[in-house]
Amino acid sequence: MKIEELNAIRDKMKNQVTLRAEDPDSTKVLVAMGTCGIAAGARDVLTAFADGVAENNIEKVMVSQTGCIGNCQLEPIVEILEKGKDKVTYVNMNADKAKEVIEKHLIGGQVVSEYTI
Amino acid sequence: MYRSHVLICGGTGCTSSGSAAIEKALVSEIEKNGLKEEVQVVKTGCFGLCALGPIMIVYPEGTFYSMVKVEDIPEIVEEHLLKGRVVTRLVYQETVTDNGIKSLQDTAFYKKQNRVALRNCGVINPENIDEYIGEGGYQALAKVLTEMSPDDVIQTILDSGLRGRGGGGFPTGMKWKLARNIVKDADQKYVCCNADEGDPGAFMDRSVLEGDPHVVLEAMAIAGYAIGATQGYIYVRAEYPIAVERLEIAIKQAREYGLLGNNIFGTDFSFDIGLRLGAGAFVCGEETALMTSIEGNRGEPRPRPPFPAEKGLFQKPTILNNVETYANIPQIILNGSDWFASMGTEKSKGTKVFALGGKIHNTGLVEVPMGTTLRTVIEEIGGGIPNGKKFKAAQTGGPSGGCIPAEHMDIPIDYDNLISIGSMMGSGGLIVMDEDNCMVDIAKFFLEFTVDESCGKCTPCRIGTKRMYEMLDKITRGQGTLEDIDKLEELCYYIKQNSLCGLGQTAPNPVLSTLRYFRDEYVAHVVDKKCPAGVCKHLLSFEIDPEKCKGCTLCSRVCPAGAISGAVKTPHVIDKDKCLKCGACIEKCKFGAISKK
Ligand SMILES: Cc1cc2nc3c(=O)[nH]c(=O)nc-3n(C[C@H](O)[C@H](O)[C@H](O)COP(=O)(O)O)c2cc1C
Ligand code: SF4
Ligand code: SF4
Ligand code: FES
Ligand code: FES
C-alpha cells in the first residue's frame, strides 16, 4: 500500500466515522418521521439529505430524525437548527426540494423561503 | 450512505451479558423494517461501562441505551430508527433530562475523562481496518517512515514524557533509546507487547485489544523502526479469547494492506508481528518471565542484569511495553510531544486508564489526565459510593499496590505521589472500599493471590508469602498477638529486599500499606478480638435482640445449621456453637432484630 492509498481509504471512511463524533456546534437537519410523515414520503427526504450531505462532503452537518411535530398536513417537515440562528422549518418536502435546500441552504447559506412556513 | 449508525458493544463484558444475540435481533429487525440501506450496525469494543451492558448507542444523536434486552429491539428499531422517537424508558437514565436526552458524552461519567488510549474504543468496528484508517490510523506509521529518522522518533517519545503504563513507570523513550544504541551490531532485535494483564480487577489492556487492536500493531511497527527491529511479538493471555481473535483479524488485515510485512509504504522498512498465548500465570507478566515463556520455556523470571535492552528475547536486544503504553504512541507522533506533555503533572505526562471497581456507582473504565485527584475519580466520575456508605480506602496497583485512605483523597494521582503514600500506579486497577470492608481481610485476599501465583523459584517469595498469609489468617481468626503484627511487618521488609523478581518484591505492599493506615484494625483483631467492619467470621457473633424479635420464625427456617430455636411469637435464640456465621438470618429478618458484632 502507498500512502496515497491510505489517504484515499481515510477520506472515504471519514464521512462514515464522523457520523459518530458528536460536535455540539454542528448544524442539525431533523426530518419529522411520525406515521404521517412516513406516509407522506419523509423517508425519501431523509435519504436525500443523508446522501446529499455525504456526496457534497458537507462538514459539521448532522442529519437525524424527530417524531411527529403535529402538523400532519404539512408533512414531510424538515427542521434545520444552526448554532446562533433561528430554527428554519421546511414543509411539504420531497427529495428534489431536499436537494435544493442542501445546495442553497446548507452549502450556500441562503434559506429557501418558498418552502418554509 | 448510512444516515444512522447503531453501535453495539462487543467487548467481553457485554458479550457475556448477551450482546451477540442483541446484534442478531437488531440486524434482522432493521431488515424487516426496510432500513438496511439506511442504518448500519457496528460491533465495537468496550465503552467502559460494562456494568450497564449490553450497551447500544445510536448515532448521529448519540442516544445511549443500557442493559438492552432482545425483547426491546423491535421497539427500539420501530420507534427510534424508523420513526425517530427515542425510547426514553430504555435509555440510560443518567442521560434523561427535562430538556430531552443528553448524549453520553455529556454525562458526569464521560465529561471529566480525556480519552487518548481509549479514543477508538466503543467508536470503531475493531474488525474493520478501514474504520481505524478513517480515524487517522496508520498515518503515524506513514509519517515516521517517510519524514522522521529513528532518532527523531525516540526524541519525540522522550520529549513527550511518556512512562510505561504496565506498572513500573519507566520512561518509554529511554527504553527505546537503550535498545537502539546499547548493542551496536545486533543481527536481530525484538519489539514485544505485554498483554498479560494479570492484576485481578484490571481489564484496560483487554479493552484496548478488543476495541482498537490496530493501534497496538501500528505502535509496535513504529517502535520497530525506532530501535531497528523487524519482528514483534504480542504476549496475550489465552483467557482473553475475544482479544486474541480481534488481534488475529487485525494482523491479517494489516498484512493484506501491506501495513505489516516487507517494504511498508514502499520504504525499506519491514516489520511483522506474531501472537503468543500465555496460560495466565501472573508471574508471566514480569518482563524476563514473559520472554522466557515466548522462547517456549516455563515462565520463570531470571535475574537482571542483563537487561532486555541488551539481552532480551532469544538473547537479542528487546523492548517490552504494555498495551496502554503503545496505545499512546501514534497520537504522540501525530500531535507532537508538546501536546502530550501538556497533559498531566510534572513527572507524569498524559492520561491513565483506570478500571474502577468495588463499592462505587459507575464501575467501568475511565481515562483521566494524570494528576486528577482520587476524589474527582471516585465522587464525580464514579458517582460516589452506593447506599450512603462512607469511603474508607481505594486500592490501586492490585497485588503489588496498596491502599489510599480518605485523608489522601485530594492528592493528584501520578506515579510518584502514589509511591510516596505507599501505594503504586500498577496497571490501573482501582478498587473502592467502604466502611464494610475489613482491611486485614483485604490484605489477606491479596496475599492469598500472591501465594498462588509465586512461581517458587526463590525462597523469600515462595515461603515468605506463605508465612505472611498464615499470620494474616491467624489474625483474622482472632488468634493473633501484637507480637505477630510486628513479626509480620519485619517479614514484609525481608521479602521485599530478598525476592528475585517484582512479584515477590511488591507482594508485601498490601500488608504494609494497610498496617500504615489501618493499624488500629489489626490491633482490634488481636487485642479486642473484634473485626470492626464485621467481616472476619471467626470474630463475629450473631445475636437476636429479644426486644425486637417478633417470633416470626423466618430466621430459623433459613438457618442452614439449625442454630436458631424458639417458639412462634416468642423471641428466638441463636446457639453460638452451632452458628456458621453465614449471615442468612440477618438478611431474612424483617424487624432488624438480628445483629452481628
Ligand atoms: C509479577 C509481575 C507481573 C506483571 N504483570 C504485568 C502485566 O500483566 N502487564 C504489563 O504490562 N506489565 C506487567 N508487569 C510489568 C512488566 O514487567 C514490565 O515492566 C512492563 O510490561 C513494561 O512495559 P511498560 O514500560 O510499557 O510499562 C508485571 C511485573 C511483575 C513484577
Ligand atoms: S519473587 Fe516470587 S515470583 Fe519472583 S522469582 Fe521469586 S518466587 Fe518467583
Ligand atoms: S448466621 Fe447463618 S448459621 Fe448463624 S444463626 Fe444466622 S443463619 Fe444460622
Ligand atoms: S464490554 Fe461493553 S461496555 Fe465494556
Ligand atoms: S424470627 Fe425473630 S425477628 Fe425474625
PDB file of N, CA, C and O and ligand atoms in Angstrom, chain B residues 9-15 45-51 53 55 203 206-207 210, ligand 4:
ATOM      1  N   CYS B   9     -21.964  -2.886  21.689  1.00  0.00           N
ATOM      2  CA  CYS B   9     -20.693  -3.262  22.288  1.00  0.00           C
ATOM      3  C   CYS B   9     -20.445  -4.750  22.160  1.00  0.00           C
ATOM      4  O   CYS B   9     -21.287  -5.560  22.519  1.00  0.00           O
ATOM      5  N   GLY B  10     -19.279  -5.095  21.636  1.00  0.00           N
ATOM      6  CA  GLY B  10     -18.884  -6.493  21.528  1.00  0.00           C
ATOM      7  C   GLY B  10     -17.696  -6.795  22.412  1.00  0.00           C
ATOM      8  O   GLY B  10     -16.920  -7.692  22.132  1.00  0.00           O
ATOM      9  N   GLY B  11     -17.545  -6.012  23.485  1.00  0.00           N
ATOM     10  CA  GLY B  11     -16.474  -6.287  24.446  1.00  0.00           C
ATOM     11  C   GLY B  11     -16.820  -7.498  25.294  1.00  0.00           C
ATOM     12  O   GLY B  11     -17.926  -8.040  25.211  1.00  0.00           O
ATOM     13  N   THR B  12     -15.855  -7.910  26.125  1.00  0.00           N
ATOM     14  CA  THR B  12     -16.070  -9.114  26.922  1.00  0.00           C
ATOM     15  C   THR B  12     -17.270  -8.970  27.860  1.00  0.00           C
ATOM     16  O   THR B  12     -18.089  -9.878  27.981  1.00  0.00           O
ATOM     17  N   GLY B  13     -17.387  -7.814  28.499  1.00  0.00           N
ATOM     18  CA  GLY B  13     -18.475  -7.613  29.463  1.00  0.00           C
ATOM     19  C   GLY B  13     -19.832  -7.754  28.800  1.00  0.00           C
ATOM     20  O   GLY B  13     -20.696  -8.515  29.251  1.00  0.00           O
ATOM     21  N   CYS B  14     -20.022  -7.022  27.714  1.00  0.00           N
ATOM     22  CA  CYS B  14     -21.320  -7.036  27.051  1.00  0.00           C
ATOM     23  C   CYS B  14     -21.578  -8.349  26.331  1.00  0.00           C
ATOM     24  O   CYS B  14     -22.713  -8.790  26.230  1.00  0.00           O
ATOM     25  N   THR B  15     -20.521  -8.972  25.842  1.00  0.00           N
ATOM     26  CA  THR B  15     -20.719 -10.262  25.198  1.00  0.00           C
ATOM     27  C   THR B  15     -21.249 -11.258  26.219  1.00  0.00           C
ATOM     28  O   THR B  15     -22.144 -12.044  25.935  1.00  0.00           O
ATOM     29  N   GLY B  45     -15.739  -2.304  20.368  1.00  0.00           N
ATOM     30  CA  GLY B  45     -15.154  -2.796  21.604  1.00  0.00           C
ATOM     31  C   GLY B  45     -15.812  -2.109  22.791  1.00  0.00           C
ATOM     32  O   GLY B  45     -16.787  -1.383  22.646  1.00  0.00           O
ATOM     33  N   CYS B  46     -15.210  -2.318  23.951  1.00  0.00           N
ATOM     34  CA  CYS B  46     -15.780  -1.875  25.229  1.00  0.00           C
ATOM     35  C   CYS B  46     -15.915  -0.357  25.333  1.00  0.00           C
ATOM     36  O   CYS B  46     -15.023   0.391  24.980  1.00  0.00           O
ATOM     37  N   PHE B  47     -17.058   0.095  25.828  1.00  0.00           N
ATOM     38  CA  PHE B  47     -17.301   1.515  26.073  1.00  0.00           C
ATOM     39  C   PHE B  47     -16.801   1.937  27.457  1.00  0.00           C
ATOM     40  O   PHE B  47     -16.813   3.109  27.788  1.00  0.00           O
ATOM     41  N   GLY B  48     -16.498   0.966  28.271  1.00  0.00           N
ATOM     42  CA  GLY B  48     -16.059   1.279  29.623  1.00  0.00           C
ATOM     43  C   GLY B  48     -17.162   1.282  30.655  1.00  0.00           C
ATOM     44  O   GLY B  48     -16.938   1.615  31.806  1.00  0.00           O
ATOM     45  N   LEU B  49     -18.352   0.921  30.248  1.00  0.00           N
ATOM     46  CA  LEU B  49     -19.464   0.916  31.216  1.00  0.00           C
ATOM     47  C   LEU B  49     -20.078  -0.476  31.281  1.00  0.00           C
ATOM     48  O   LEU B  49     -21.294  -0.644  31.183  1.00  0.00           O
ATOM     49  N   CYS B  50     -19.208  -1.450  31.471  1.00  0.00           N
ATOM     50  CA  CYS B  50     -19.622  -2.835  31.326  1.00  0.00           C
ATOM     51  C   CYS B  50     -20.762  -3.217  32.259  1.00  0.00           C
ATOM     52  O   CYS B  50     -21.573  -4.067  31.943  1.00  0.00           O
ATOM     53  N   ALA B  51     -20.817  -2.581  33.442  1.00  0.00           N
ATOM     54  CA  ALA B  51     -21.860  -2.939  34.395  1.00  0.00           C
ATOM     55  C   ALA B  51     -23.242  -2.586  33.855  1.00  0.00           C
ATOM     56  O   ALA B  51     -24.247  -3.088  34.335  1.00  0.00           O
ATOM     57  N   GLY B  53     -24.091  -3.049  30.729  1.00  0.00           N
ATOM     58  CA  GLY B  53     -24.239  -3.757  29.470  1.00  0.00           C
ATOM     59  C   GLY B  53     -25.439  -4.673  29.435  1.00  0.00           C
ATOM     60  O   GLY B  53     -26.031  -4.944  30.476  1.00  0.00           O
ATOM     61  N   ILE B  55     -24.657  -2.738  25.953  1.00  0.00           N
ATOM     62  CA  ILE B  55     -24.737  -1.316  25.669  1.00  0.00           C
ATOM     63  C   ILE B  55     -24.932  -1.077  24.177  1.00  0.00           C
ATOM     64  O   ILE B  55     -24.364  -1.785  23.343  1.00  0.00           O
ATOM     65  N   PHE B 203      -8.785  -4.508  33.537  1.00  0.00           N
ATOM     66  CA  PHE B 203      -9.162  -5.002  32.203  1.00  0.00           C
ATOM     67  C   PHE B 203      -9.014  -3.923  31.142  1.00  0.00           C
ATOM     68  O   PHE B 203      -9.658  -3.962  30.114  1.00  0.00           O
ATOM     69  N   ARG B 206      -7.210  -5.391  27.986  1.00  0.00           N
ATOM     70  CA  ARG B 206      -8.163  -6.201  27.235  1.00  0.00           C
ATOM     71  C   ARG B 206      -9.072  -5.307  26.396  1.00  0.00           C
ATOM     72  O   ARG B 206      -9.345  -5.586  25.235  1.00  0.00           O
ATOM     73  N   SER B 207      -9.532  -4.211  26.992  1.00  0.00           N
ATOM     74  CA  SER B 207     -10.456  -3.336  26.280  1.00  0.00           C
ATOM     75  C   SER B 207      -9.806  -2.682  25.077  1.00  0.00           C
ATOM     76  O   SER B 207     -10.438  -2.522  24.035  1.00  0.00           O
ATOM     77  N   GLU B 210      -9.506  -5.365  22.406  1.00  0.00           N
ATOM     78  CA  GLU B 210     -10.809  -5.709  21.834  1.00  0.00           C
ATOM     79  C   GLU B 210     -11.408  -4.568  21.028  1.00  0.00           C
ATOM     80  O   GLU B 210     -12.138  -4.781  20.079  1.00  0.00           O
TER      81      GLU B 210
HETATM   82  S1  FES C   4     -17.765  -4.716  27.405  1.00  0.00           S
HETATM   83 FE1  FES C   4     -19.417  -3.446  26.784  1.00  0.00          FE
HETATM   84  S2  FES C   4     -19.042  -1.633  27.883  1.00  0.00           S
HETATM   85 FE2  FES C   4     -17.365  -2.870  28.482  1.00  0.00          FE
END
